[in-house]
Amino acid sequence: MTSPDRSATTVQQERRPGVMVYDSYGKSRVRLTKVNRHKDRHDLKEMIVDIQLEGDFSVAFTEGDNGPLVATDSMKNTVYVLAKQNPVDSIEEFAMTLAQHFVKTYKQVESATVHIAEELWHRIEVDGKPHPHSFYGANDEKHVVEVVATADSLEVESGIQGLKLVKTTDSEFSGFVRDKFTTLPDATDRIFGTSADVSWLLESGKHDFHSIYTTVRKVVLETFATHHSLGVQHTIHEIGQNALAKAAAIREITITMPNEHRILFNLKPFELDNNNEIFVATDEPYGLISATLRRE
Amino acid sequence: MTSPDRSATTVQQERRPGVMVYDSYGKSRVRLTKVNRHKDRHDLKEMIVDIQLEGDFSVAFTEGDNGPLVATDSMKNTVYVLAKQNPVDSIEEFAMTLAQHFVKTYKQVESATVHIAEELWHRIEVDGKPHPHSFYGANDEKHVVEVVATADSLEVESGIQGLKLVKTTDSEFSGFVRDKFTTLPDATDRIFGTSADVSWLLESGKHDFHSIYTTVRKVVLETFATHHSLGVQHTIHEIGQNALAKAAAIREITITMPNEHRILFNLKPFELDNNNEIFVATDEPYGLISATLRRE
Amino acid sequence: MTSPDRSATTVQQERRPGVMVYDSYGKSRVRLTKVNRHKDRHDLKEMIVDIQLEGDFSVAFTEGDNGPLVATDSMKNTVYVLAKQNPVDSIEEFAMTLAQHFVKTYKQVESATVHIAEELWHRIEVDGKPHPHSFYGANDEKHVVEVVATADSLEVESGIQGLKLVKTTDSEFSGFVRDKFTTLPDATDRIFGTSADVSWLLESGKHDFHSIYTTVRKVVLETFATHHSLGVQHTIHEIGQNALAKAAAIREITITMPNEHRILFNLKPFELDNNNEIFVATDEPYGLISATLRRE
Amino acid sequence: MTSPDRSATTVQQERRPGVMVYDSYGKSRVRLTKVNRHKDRHDLKEMIVDIQLEGDFSVAFTEGDNGPLVATDSMKNTVYVLAKQNPVDSIEEFAMTLAQHFVKTYKQVESATVHIAEELWHRIEVDGKPHPHSFYGANDEKHVVEVVATADSLEVESGIQGLKLVKTTDSEFSGFVRDKFTTLPDATDRIFGTSADVSWLLESGKHDFHSIYTTVRKVVLETFATHHSLGVQHTIHEIGQNALAKAAAIREITITMPNEHRILFNLKPFELDNNNEIFVATDEPYGLISATLRRE
């Protein structure tokens, strides 16, 4: 095959119009399974790891000089090697280990961001007892963490992703702006369905990450269940305050909730009443509400 | 806009080359939410309904004469109207109600197939007690049913879709054909991961569908956990036999399992041993194994 | 770890309640890329291959005796080996090669089903000329084929999957059953949107599969565009007849079309007219219509 | 149903631990279809609109006082009303119209962010001529825009999302860091496959957005095809510089490319050579590389 003429679309190297103001690269969706083969039981951890590095890599972009680049394939290898050499019982601690590894090992790396999403498994029960090595899938909710490490800082943000929730009453929405674009009636009793994403930045220092995760998850479930909601905004704020009250290690918490509408089906054409009983669940469009609360 | 000339691509009406040998139509993904507002608690049912009708509709195809057609929009309405007028506690019974409705109401309908997939919700616990009206999402596994009704027959096939399972030992695969296309080594101890689809045809007559569903689900979980698997085929067969043994109402059962491979990561280049500990979970390619067992 | 007691959930081997009436297994989503490095250009083929075998494999299920099993991993290897040894320019011919390989090589294989979905790429144009080795993604429509081979038969069904279509006029739907479940008004001018699946069984013998594929695709596009549709059923039938008329090698054709509704947005509350201009596209629920036409 | 006791999980209102430092809300996935019924042809525009507002909404969160809230349902209505009253030929201009509407109409709105993703359709050709009202789906690539409006600013970022690209040669990757985590060999001739996301911030003022979009898309395609790539980073930078050189209205451009690996299948066990011919396409893990270039 003849070599293509590249000059056509390439402007002169000497004077390029732009300067690179941001760059980043890494490996995404590295899927790790680790089995801890204890004497009396096996522990199973499955997770998906994403890594992004920032630092002094500009010659790879501007010159095609890959000298400073850690290959993303090597990042993938590093996940498996460090998973062998370290416990992965806590995704927070494993993400910290990984992020710090890249910053410490390669001087050109200024910051490393590691995101882990853990696949959740429950033990199967046989005759009422948890089975030593067999598991079934928990819900599609994920336990996640994002760690950002630099030479002298380390930030850990744990989270819950996709916790599906619905309550059939104790939820209102009224008193909002009513103008010529408004057709929604006030609702004094509506269904509130969502799939919550919650993430929390931790104070620096050592933590029992699992216990904090468990506490926040319980706060989300219980607050959602018991709080009399005057709107998604109202519930989000209450969850945030309650989580800060219950988990002292949390510096800041962000809650994001789609409002996954259940729309009352109109039964009037069929001469039937719909006493808040028959609904159409819809995926789109959906409201999307988010807030971040910081400890004072 | 001028009327387009249609003659170009349309062959003569008098002599068409084909005869229609099959046709079917219906409505898919009708999403129903029903709330049963009991005094002390609310029950929540959410499901997705698909309907397909077969019968004497050929003039709609050949002539564009829609006279015999029940509009798919009317099918959608019917789901909500019948959901108002009937309990939907059992998706099997609601699917039967729907399928029989179409066959009985419209003489041109020869058979009606109704498929329902139920979204599973668990009650949130607050202070150790199930909350009366708040729920969180169960796993993405679905409870499904398919009912086929004609004027004088009714077939009910219940099922479980997407039950994620993994066991970390007690699973082998060896002794298979070894020829020039074979590179897979024998495995005496491998991870077995899958997402099981199980469906069962019921003997005609009345049944406690929920109890049968619960029994089959328990058999799948317990057999998967405790059976020493010599291959996915072996486990599938064992589940089928055990389900037939435990649930007398089942006439025939089909189990389908993808083999969602966990591949041992090669740690040798890093001078580390991998004692069946570090794996790569993969989505593709995957084995896919299926069997149907009928009661003798 | 102590060995689990398996007797609990396993019924007696001597007398099992069921008999296996169907079984099948294989490998799914084997992803193949082949580059043909011609002197003046490269040809690129990318496809996803699924294989299922039926035959005399019952001891693997009933006894865990894997003796007759061709490992699904070996099936995967076979795809790549045969792709090296054969052209893959036609997915129909490559699927035939693969399916016949399994039937001929392994006497326990009674039938082999091979499904291939081809990823479609277009050449990038540079200065108005197709580039010799660079491609961009065609639409997410796929070219597919399913071949079923036995010792003495071979059936080839080619297809188009997910061809997205929309016409903004020349489509009606009226005269359908109007009863107490009906709220849909007659429509004399509606949008018709769909994502067509079309598949055709070929007469036995040799064919120019690509030319047939091209002909059918052109018939689908042109008939959809120019036919005055009185309903989805009507259009489906017309496409089927026209395809049979234009492609003599087709024995039978199946067309399936979801009716992806565009719903007129109600602008009356805003004191505006909607002259068939502003619509809401919806994904669910959707009508689903299908027909098979056979050459007389 | 008795009223649940809410005091349990709610901390005292007087002293909450947190202060809200960020909040935002809006409507996502508003799906708009607009048909422009010209005399000689119809134009079709389909898009998905997401809206997020920031401003003085805190009482809705802290008190459940919805007074300042524009209901997300009203935002949805607004999309359809403004689509009726304005052209939607340019998603950039329609997004500007929408974003400015919210800022100008509601004094509590400090900023409005509108994101639009356009579904791309091509006209069907019949007898070599574009059909006046029938269309087929373009590739799943989207044309997107994000507009952020405040009382005195307006920022427009256009983009291309998911442009699938592959080249079969003229791509290398070598000279990267080689240490104990490295197993990847240097590659002097590899396949380069990606799905590019490109977005560009425009200088303030009026622009022919469609022409800029067309120019950037052509630069991406041609640069990808003709540039001799020493790495994904290298190609990204070249695309950025060329786009800045060709489109004077662009202030800043961001290119993000997953490296969708095609892995050479090892044919040695089968005593065959693989002359850069047979590959396995993989979805995960993947490299992910991004850069932003600003006009100097």
PDB file of N, CA, C and O in Angstrom, chain B residues 173 176-177 179-184 233 285-289, chain C residues 24-32 49-54 57 68-83 94 98 101-102 106 108-109 111-114, chain D residues 265 270:
ATOM      1  N   PHE B 173     -14.261 -28.634  35.395  1.00  0.00           N
ATOM      2  CA  PHE B 173     -14.598 -28.888  33.990  1.00  0.00           C
ATOM      3  C   PHE B 173     -13.413 -29.591  33.336  1.00  0.00           C
ATOM      4  O   PHE B 173     -12.364 -28.986  33.128  1.00  0.00           O
ATOM      5  N   PHE B 176     -13.304 -33.083  28.477  1.00  0.00           N
ATOM      6  CA  PHE B 176     -13.995 -32.718  27.228  1.00  0.00           C
ATOM      7  C   PHE B 176     -13.118 -33.072  26.023  1.00  0.00           C
ATOM      8  O   PHE B 176     -11.956 -33.459  26.176  1.00  0.00           O
ATOM      9  N   VAL B 177     -13.668 -32.925  24.827  1.00  0.00           N
ATOM     10  CA  VAL B 177     -12.949 -33.236  23.586  1.00  0.00           C
ATOM     11  C   VAL B 177     -11.638 -32.453  23.513  1.00  0.00           C
ATOM     12  O   VAL B 177     -11.646 -31.222  23.687  1.00  0.00           O
ATOM     13  N   ASP B 179      -8.722 -31.722  20.930  1.00  0.00           N
ATOM     14  CA  ASP B 179      -8.219 -31.906  19.562  1.00  0.00           C
ATOM     15  C   ASP B 179      -7.408 -30.681  19.174  1.00  0.00           C
ATOM     16  O   ASP B 179      -7.016 -29.897  20.053  1.00  0.00           O
ATOM     17  N   LYS B 180      -7.207 -30.486  17.895  1.00  0.00           N
ATOM     18  CA  LYS B 180      -6.297 -29.401  17.500  1.00  0.00           C
ATOM     19  C   LYS B 180      -6.883 -28.004  17.728  1.00  0.00           C
ATOM     20  O   LYS B 180      -6.157 -27.023  17.633  1.00  0.00           O
ATOM     21  N   PHE B 181      -8.167 -27.912  18.021  1.00  0.00           N
ATOM     22  CA  PHE B 181      -8.772 -26.601  18.305  1.00  0.00           C
ATOM     23  C   PHE B 181      -8.806 -26.289  19.801  1.00  0.00           C
ATOM     24  O   PHE B 181      -9.305 -25.248  20.210  1.00  0.00           O
ATOM     25  N   THR B 182      -8.282 -27.209  20.607  1.00  0.00           N
ATOM     26  CA  THR B 182      -8.421 -27.094  22.061  1.00  0.00           C
ATOM     27  C   THR B 182      -7.179 -26.469  22.685  1.00  0.00           C
ATOM     28  O   THR B 182      -6.062 -26.939  22.472  1.00  0.00           O
ATOM     29  N   THR B 183      -7.384 -25.400  23.435  1.00  0.00           N
ATOM     30  CA  THR B 183      -6.280 -24.871  24.249  1.00  0.00           C
ATOM     31  C   THR B 183      -6.654 -24.811  25.727  1.00  0.00           C
ATOM     32  O   THR B 183      -5.781 -24.654  26.578  1.00  0.00           O
ATOM     33  N   LEU B 184      -7.923 -24.941  26.048  1.00  0.00           N
ATOM     34  CA  LEU B 184      -8.380 -24.860  27.437  1.00  0.00           C
ATOM     35  C   LEU B 184      -7.847 -26.037  28.251  1.00  0.00           C
ATOM     36  O   LEU B 184      -8.070 -27.190  27.888  1.00  0.00           O
ATOM     37  N   GLN B 233     -23.519 -27.930  32.314  1.00  0.00           N
ATOM     38  CA  GLN B 233     -24.558 -28.888  31.903  1.00  0.00           C
ATOM     39  C   GLN B 233     -25.034 -29.721  33.095  1.00  0.00           C
ATOM     40  O   GLN B 233     -26.240 -29.946  33.278  1.00  0.00           O
ATOM     41  N   PRO B 285     -16.292 -13.385  25.216  1.00  0.00           N
ATOM     42  CA  PRO B 285     -17.394 -14.279  24.873  1.00  0.00           C
ATOM     43  C   PRO B 285     -17.850 -15.057  26.109  1.00  0.00           C
ATOM     44  O   PRO B 285     -17.150 -15.060  27.120  1.00  0.00           O
ATOM     45  N   TYR B 286     -19.011 -15.677  26.022  1.00  0.00           N
ATOM     46  CA  TYR B 286     -19.473 -16.495  27.129  1.00  0.00           C
ATOM     47  C   TYR B 286     -20.091 -17.790  26.605  1.00  0.00           C
ATOM     48  O   TYR B 286     -20.666 -17.803  25.518  1.00  0.00           O
ATOM     49  N   GLY B 287     -19.932 -18.846  27.374  1.00  0.00           N
ATOM     50  CA  GLY B 287     -20.650 -20.080  27.072  1.00  0.00           C
ATOM     51  C   GLY B 287     -22.133 -19.878  27.321  1.00  0.00           C
ATOM     52  O   GLY B 287     -22.520 -19.018  28.109  1.00  0.00           O
ATOM     53  N   LEU B 288     -22.961 -20.638  26.654  1.00  0.00           N
ATOM     54  CA  LEU B 288     -24.415 -20.519  26.870  1.00  0.00           C
ATOM     55  C   LEU B 288     -25.005 -21.919  26.786  1.00  0.00           C
ATOM     56  O   LEU B 288     -24.927 -22.564  25.734  1.00  0.00           O
ATOM     57  N   ILE B 289     -25.568 -22.371  27.904  1.00  0.00           N
ATOM     58  CA  ILE B 289     -26.010 -23.761  28.005  1.00  0.00           C
ATOM     59  C   ILE B 289     -27.475 -23.781  28.437  1.00  0.00           C
ATOM     60  O   ILE B 289     -27.880 -23.013  29.303  1.00  0.00           O
TER      61      ILE B 289
ATOM     62  N   SER C  24     -28.979 -27.845  24.459  1.00  0.00           N
ATOM     63  CA  SER C  24     -28.203 -27.110  23.470  1.00  0.00           C
ATOM     64  C   SER C  24     -27.126 -26.359  24.217  1.00  0.00           C
ATOM     65  O   SER C  24     -27.291 -26.014  25.388  1.00  0.00           O
ATOM     66  N   TYR C  25     -25.987 -26.133  23.571  1.00  0.00           N
ATOM     67  CA  TYR C  25     -24.977 -25.305  24.233  1.00  0.00           C
ATOM     68  C   TYR C  25     -24.056 -24.728  23.165  1.00  0.00           C
ATOM     69  O   TYR C  25     -24.029 -25.200  22.020  1.00  0.00           O
ATOM     70  N   GLY C  26     -23.298 -23.717  23.567  1.00  0.00           N
ATOM     71  CA  GLY C  26     -22.396 -23.102  22.603  1.00  0.00           C
ATOM     72  C   GLY C  26     -21.697 -21.895  23.170  1.00  0.00           C
ATOM     73  O   GLY C  26     -21.645 -21.704  24.387  1.00  0.00           O
ATOM     74  N   LYS C  27     -21.135 -21.093  22.275  1.00  0.00           N
ATOM     75  CA  LYS C  27     -20.405 -19.892  22.678  1.00  0.00           C
ATOM     76  C   LYS C  27     -21.075 -18.685  22.044  1.00  0.00           C
ATOM     77  O   LYS C  27     -21.400 -18.711  20.846  1.00  0.00           O
ATOM     78  N   SER C  28     -21.255 -17.629  22.827  1.00  0.00           N
ATOM     79  CA  SER C  28     -21.885 -16.412  22.329  1.00  0.00           C
ATOM     80  C   SER C  28     -20.915 -15.237  22.368  1.00  0.00           C
ATOM     81  O   SER C  28     -20.003 -15.203  23.187  1.00  0.00           O
ATOM     82  N   ARG C  29     -21.150 -14.290  21.488  1.00  0.00           N
ATOM     83  CA  ARG C  29     -20.384 -13.037  21.430  1.00  0.00           C
ATOM     84  C   ARG C  29     -18.876 -13.259  21.275  1.00  0.00           C
ATOM     85  O   ARG C  29     -18.078 -12.674  21.997  1.00  0.00           O
ATOM     86  N   VAL C  30     -18.539 -14.082  20.295  1.00  0.00           N
ATOM     87  CA  VAL C  30     -17.128 -14.194  19.894  1.00  0.00           C
ATOM     88  C   VAL C  30     -16.873 -13.052  18.917  1.00  0.00           C
ATOM     89  O   VAL C  30     -17.481 -12.999  17.846  1.00  0.00           O
ATOM     90  N   ARG C  31     -16.019 -12.136  19.296  1.00  0.00           N
ATOM     91  CA  ARG C  31     -15.834 -10.920  18.487  1.00  0.00           C
ATOM     92  C   ARG C  31     -14.610 -11.033  17.601  1.00  0.00           C
ATOM     93  O   ARG C  31     -13.486 -11.106  18.084  1.00  0.00           O
ATOM     94  N   LEU C  32     -14.868 -11.000  16.319  1.00  0.00           N
ATOM     95  CA  LEU C  32     -13.812 -11.205  15.333  1.00  0.00           C
ATOM     96  C   LEU C  32     -13.582  -9.939  14.512  1.00  0.00           C
ATOM     97  O   LEU C  32     -14.532  -9.353  13.986  1.00  0.00           O
ATOM     98  N   VAL C  49     -19.942 -13.400  16.625  1.00  0.00           N
ATOM     99  CA  VAL C  49     -20.373 -14.743  16.242  1.00  0.00           C
ATOM    100  C   VAL C  49     -20.953 -15.463  17.453  1.00  0.00           C
ATOM    101  O   VAL C  49     -20.358 -15.457  18.539  1.00  0.00           O
ATOM    102  N   ASP C  50     -22.127 -16.063  17.269  1.00  0.00           N
ATOM    103  CA  ASP C  50     -22.733 -16.933  18.288  1.00  0.00           C
ATOM    104  C   ASP C  50     -22.882 -18.334  17.700  1.00  0.00           C
ATOM    105  O   ASP C  50     -23.367 -18.486  16.568  1.00  0.00           O
ATOM    106  N   ILE C  51     -22.531 -19.336  18.480  1.00  0.00           N
ATOM    107  CA  ILE C  51     -22.607 -20.737  18.019  1.00  0.00           C
ATOM    108  C   ILE C  51     -23.440 -21.535  19.014  1.00  0.00           C
ATOM    109  O   ILE C  51     -23.249 -21.390  20.224  1.00  0.00           O
ATOM    110  N   GLN C  52     -24.352 -22.349  18.522  1.00  0.00           N
ATOM    111  CA  GLN C  52     -25.064 -23.306  19.383  1.00  0.00           C
ATOM    112  C   GLN C  52     -25.072 -24.667  18.708  1.00  0.00           C
ATOM    113  O   GLN C  52     -25.346 -24.766  17.512  1.00  0.00           O
ATOM    114  N   LEU C  53     -24.778 -25.690  19.485  1.00  0.00           N
ATOM    115  CA  LEU C  53     -24.767 -27.063  18.982  1.00  0.00           C
ATOM    116  C   LEU C  53     -25.875 -27.873  19.644  1.00  0.00           C
ATOM    117  O   LEU C  53     -26.151 -27.712  20.834  1.00  0.00           O
ATOM    118  N   GLU C  54     -26.486 -28.741  18.865  1.00  0.00           N
ATOM    119  CA  GLU C  54     -27.372 -29.764  19.425  1.00  0.00           C
ATOM    120  C   GLU C  54     -26.847 -31.119  18.991  1.00  0.00           C
ATOM    121  O   GLU C  54     -26.186 -31.239  17.963  1.00  0.00           O
ATOM    122  N   PHE C  57     -25.288 -35.085  23.600  1.00  0.00           N
ATOM    123  CA  PHE C  57     -24.478 -34.587  24.708  1.00  0.00           C
ATOM    124  C   PHE C  57     -25.085 -34.937  26.064  1.00  0.00           C
ATOM    125  O   PHE C  57     -24.664 -34.394  27.090  1.00  0.00           O
ATOM    126  N   PRO C  68     -18.295 -36.157  25.339  1.00  0.00           N
ATOM    127  CA  PRO C  68     -18.707 -35.704  24.007  1.00  0.00           C
ATOM    128  C   PRO C  68     -18.644 -34.194  23.799  1.00  0.00           C
ATOM    129  O   PRO C  68     -18.842 -33.713  22.679  1.00  0.00           O
ATOM    130  N   LEU C  69     -18.358 -33.435  24.871  1.00  0.00           N
ATOM    131  CA  LEU C  69     -18.438 -31.964  24.752  1.00  0.00           C
ATOM    132  C   LEU C  69     -17.242 -31.369  24.030  1.00  0.00           C
ATOM    133  O   LEU C  69     -16.088 -31.584  24.420  1.00  0.00           O
ATOM    134  N   VAL C  70     -17.510 -30.595  22.999  1.00  0.00           N
ATOM    135  CA  VAL C  70     -16.525 -29.668  22.450  1.00  0.00           C
ATOM    136  C   VAL C  70     -16.573 -28.442  23.356  1.00  0.00           C
ATOM    137  O   VAL C  70     -17.629 -27.812  23.483  1.00  0.00           O
ATOM    138  N   ALA C  71     -15.477 -28.111  24.025  1.00  0.00           N
ATOM    139  CA  ALA C  71     -15.492 -26.970  24.947  1.00  0.00           C
ATOM    140  C   ALA C  71     -15.894 -25.708  24.203  1.00  0.00           C
ATOM    141  O   ALA C  71     -15.497 -25.515  23.049  1.00  0.00           O
ATOM    142  N   THR C  72     -16.661 -24.847  24.851  1.00  0.00           N
ATOM    143  CA  THR C  72     -17.045 -23.607  24.166  1.00  0.00           C
ATOM    144  C   THR C  72     -15.808 -22.757  23.899  1.00  0.00           C
ATOM    145  O   THR C  72     -15.773 -21.984  22.939  1.00  0.00           O
ATOM    146  N   ASP C  73     -14.785 -22.931  24.706  1.00  0.00           N
ATOM    147  CA  ASP C  73     -13.525 -22.242  24.437  1.00  0.00           C
ATOM    148  C   ASP C  73     -12.914 -22.709  23.117  1.00  0.00           C
ATOM    149  O   ASP C  73     -12.344 -21.902  22.371  1.00  0.00           O
ATOM    150  N   SER C  74     -13.059 -23.980  22.807  1.00  0.00           N
ATOM    151  CA  SER C  74     -12.566 -24.493  21.524  1.00  0.00           C
ATOM    152  C   SER C  74     -13.399 -23.951  20.363  1.00  0.00           C
ATOM    153  O   SER C  74     -12.867 -23.696  19.275  1.00  0.00           O
ATOM    154  N   MET C  75     -14.690 -23.766  20.596  1.00  0.00           N
ATOM    155  CA  MET C  75     -15.532 -23.137  19.553  1.00  0.00           C
ATOM    156  C   MET C  75     -14.998 -21.742  19.242  1.00  0.00           C
ATOM    157  O   MET C  75     -14.913 -21.333  18.080  1.00  0.00           O
ATOM    158  N   LYS C  76     -14.685 -21.016  20.292  1.00  0.00           N
ATOM    159  CA  LYS C  76     -14.123 -19.669  20.113  1.00  0.00           C
ATOM    160  C   LYS C  76     -12.835 -19.748  19.285  1.00  0.00           C
ATOM    161  O   LYS C  76     -12.672 -19.012  18.306  1.00  0.00           O
ATOM    162  N   ASN C  77     -11.926 -20.646  19.667  1.00  0.00           N
ATOM    163  CA  ASN C  77     -10.685 -20.813  18.896  1.00  0.00           C
ATOM    164  C   ASN C  77     -10.993 -21.114  17.432  1.00  0.00           C
ATOM    165  O   ASN C  77     -10.345 -20.589  16.519  1.00  0.00           O
ATOM    166  N   THR C  78     -11.991 -21.946  17.220  1.00  0.00           N
ATOM    167  CA  THR C  78     -12.346 -22.359  15.862  1.00  0.00           C
ATOM    168  C   THR C  78     -12.742 -21.159  15.008  1.00  0.00           C
ATOM    169  O   THR C  78     -12.395 -21.080  13.823  1.00  0.00           O
ATOM    170  N   VAL C  79     -13.455 -20.225  15.597  1.00  0.00           N
ATOM    171  CA  VAL C  79     -13.837 -19.018  14.854  1.00  0.00           C
ATOM    172  C   VAL C  79     -12.594 -18.313  14.321  1.00  0.00           C
ATOM    173  O   VAL C  79     -12.521 -17.950  13.137  1.00  0.00           O
ATOM    174  N   TYR C  80     -11.594 -18.142  15.185  1.00  0.00           N
ATOM    175  CA  TYR C  80     -10.404 -17.393  14.765  1.00  0.00           C
ATOM    176  C   TYR C  80      -9.560 -18.197  13.780  1.00  0.00           C
ATOM    177  O   TYR C  80      -9.012 -17.656  12.818  1.00  0.00           O
ATOM    178  N   VAL C  81      -9.468 -19.506  14.000  1.00  0.00           N
ATOM    179  CA  VAL C  81      -8.685 -20.356  13.095  1.00  0.00           C
ATOM    180  C   VAL C  81      -9.333 -20.382  11.708  1.00  0.00           C
ATOM    181  O   VAL C  81      -8.662 -20.172  10.691  1.00  0.00           O
ATOM    182  N   LEU C  82     -10.633 -20.598  11.663  1.00  0.00           N
ATOM    183  CA  LEU C  82     -11.299 -20.639  10.358  1.00  0.00           C
ATOM    184  C   LEU C  82     -11.319 -19.263   9.695  1.00  0.00           C
ATOM    185  O   LEU C  82     -11.298 -19.164   8.466  1.00  0.00           O
ATOM    186  N   ALA C  83     -11.328 -18.215  10.497  1.00  0.00           N
ATOM    187  CA  ALA C  83     -11.264 -16.860   9.921  1.00  0.00           C
ATOM    188  C   ALA C  83      -9.908 -16.616   9.276  1.00  0.00           C
ATOM    189  O   ALA C  83      -9.796 -15.872   8.299  1.00  0.00           O
ATOM    190  N   PHE C  94     -19.170 -17.295   5.617  1.00  0.00           N
ATOM    191  CA  PHE C  94     -18.375 -17.659   6.786  1.00  0.00           C
ATOM    192  C   PHE C  94     -19.236 -18.416   7.806  1.00  0.00           C
ATOM    193  O   PHE C  94     -18.782 -19.394   8.418  1.00  0.00           O
ATOM    194  N   LEU C  98     -18.509 -22.196   9.146  1.00  0.00           N
ATOM    195  CA  LEU C  98     -18.436 -22.527  10.567  1.00  0.00           C
ATOM    196  C   LEU C  98     -19.445 -23.617  10.940  1.00  0.00           C
ATOM    197  O   LEU C  98     -19.098 -24.604  11.605  1.00  0.00           O
ATOM    198  N   HIS C 101     -18.487 -26.936   9.567  1.00  0.00           N
ATOM    199  CA  HIS C 101     -17.308 -27.463  10.261  1.00  0.00           C
ATOM    200  C   HIS C 101     -17.712 -28.283  11.487  1.00  0.00           C
ATOM    201  O   HIS C 101     -17.197 -29.394  11.704  1.00  0.00           O
ATOM    202  N   PHE C 102     -18.611 -27.763  12.297  1.00  0.00           N
ATOM    203  CA  PHE C 102     -18.953 -28.465  13.546  1.00  0.00           C
ATOM    204  C   PHE C 102     -19.691 -29.774  13.260  1.00  0.00           C
ATOM    205  O   PHE C 102     -19.454 -30.791  13.904  1.00  0.00           O
ATOM    206  N   TYR C 106     -17.442 -33.302  14.203  1.00  0.00           N
ATOM    207  CA  TYR C 106     -17.799 -34.019  15.431  1.00  0.00           C
ATOM    208  C   TYR C 106     -19.070 -34.818  15.183  1.00  0.00           C
ATOM    209  O   TYR C 106     -20.138 -34.230  14.969  1.00  0.00           O
ATOM    210  N   GLN C 108     -20.960 -36.405  17.095  1.00  0.00           N
ATOM    211  CA  GLN C 108     -22.038 -36.239  18.079  1.00  0.00           C
ATOM    212  C   GLN C 108     -22.862 -34.962  17.832  1.00  0.00           C
ATOM    213  O   GLN C 108     -23.903 -34.769  18.470  1.00  0.00           O
ATOM    214  N   VAL C 109     -22.388 -34.099  16.931  1.00  0.00           N
ATOM    215  CA  VAL C 109     -23.122 -32.859  16.644  1.00  0.00           C
ATOM    216  C   VAL C 109     -24.177 -33.129  15.573  1.00  0.00           C
ATOM    217  O   VAL C 109     -23.839 -33.446  14.433  1.00  0.00           O
ATOM    218  N   SER C 111     -26.845 -30.831  14.922  1.00  0.00           N
ATOM    219  CA  SER C 111     -27.065 -29.582  14.201  1.00  0.00           C
ATOM    220  C   SER C 111     -26.236 -28.473  14.832  1.00  0.00           C
ATOM    221  O   SER C 111     -25.993 -28.467  16.049  1.00  0.00           O
ATOM    222  N   ALA C 112     -25.795 -27.561  13.982  1.00  0.00           N
ATOM    223  CA  ALA C 112     -25.021 -26.405  14.439  1.00  0.00           C
ATOM    224  C   ALA C 112     -25.705 -25.155  13.927  1.00  0.00           C
ATOM    225  O   ALA C 112     -26.027 -25.060  12.739  1.00  0.00           O
ATOM    226  N   THR C 113     -25.949 -24.221  14.839  1.00  0.00           N
ATOM    227  CA  THR C 113     -26.554 -22.949  14.470  1.00  0.00           C
ATOM    228  C   THR C 113     -25.510 -21.857  14.686  1.00  0.00           C
ATOM    229  O   THR C 113     -24.965 -21.723  15.782  1.00  0.00           O
ATOM    230  N   VAL C 114     -25.241 -21.106  13.634  1.00  0.00           N
ATOM    231  CA  VAL C 114     -24.261 -20.018  13.731  1.00  0.00           C
ATOM    232  C   VAL C 114     -24.961 -18.722  13.375  1.00  0.00           C
ATOM    233  O   VAL C 114     -25.579 -18.608  12.311  1.00  0.00           O
TER     234      VAL C 114
ATOM    235  N   PHE D 265      -5.035 -12.095  17.936  1.00  0.00           N
ATOM    236  CA  PHE D 265      -5.351 -13.429  18.451  1.00  0.00           C
ATOM    237  C   PHE D 265      -4.128 -14.328  18.238  1.00  0.00           C
ATOM    238  O   PHE D 265      -3.534 -14.350  17.158  1.00  0.00           O
ATOM    239  N   PHE D 270      -2.148 -23.198  16.984  1.00  0.00           N
ATOM    240  CA  PHE D 270      -2.791 -23.867  15.856  1.00  0.00           C
ATOM    241  C   PHE D 270      -1.849 -23.935  14.646  1.00  0.00           C
ATOM    242  O   PHE D 270      -2.259 -24.227  13.535  1.00  0.00           O
TER     243      PHE D 270
END
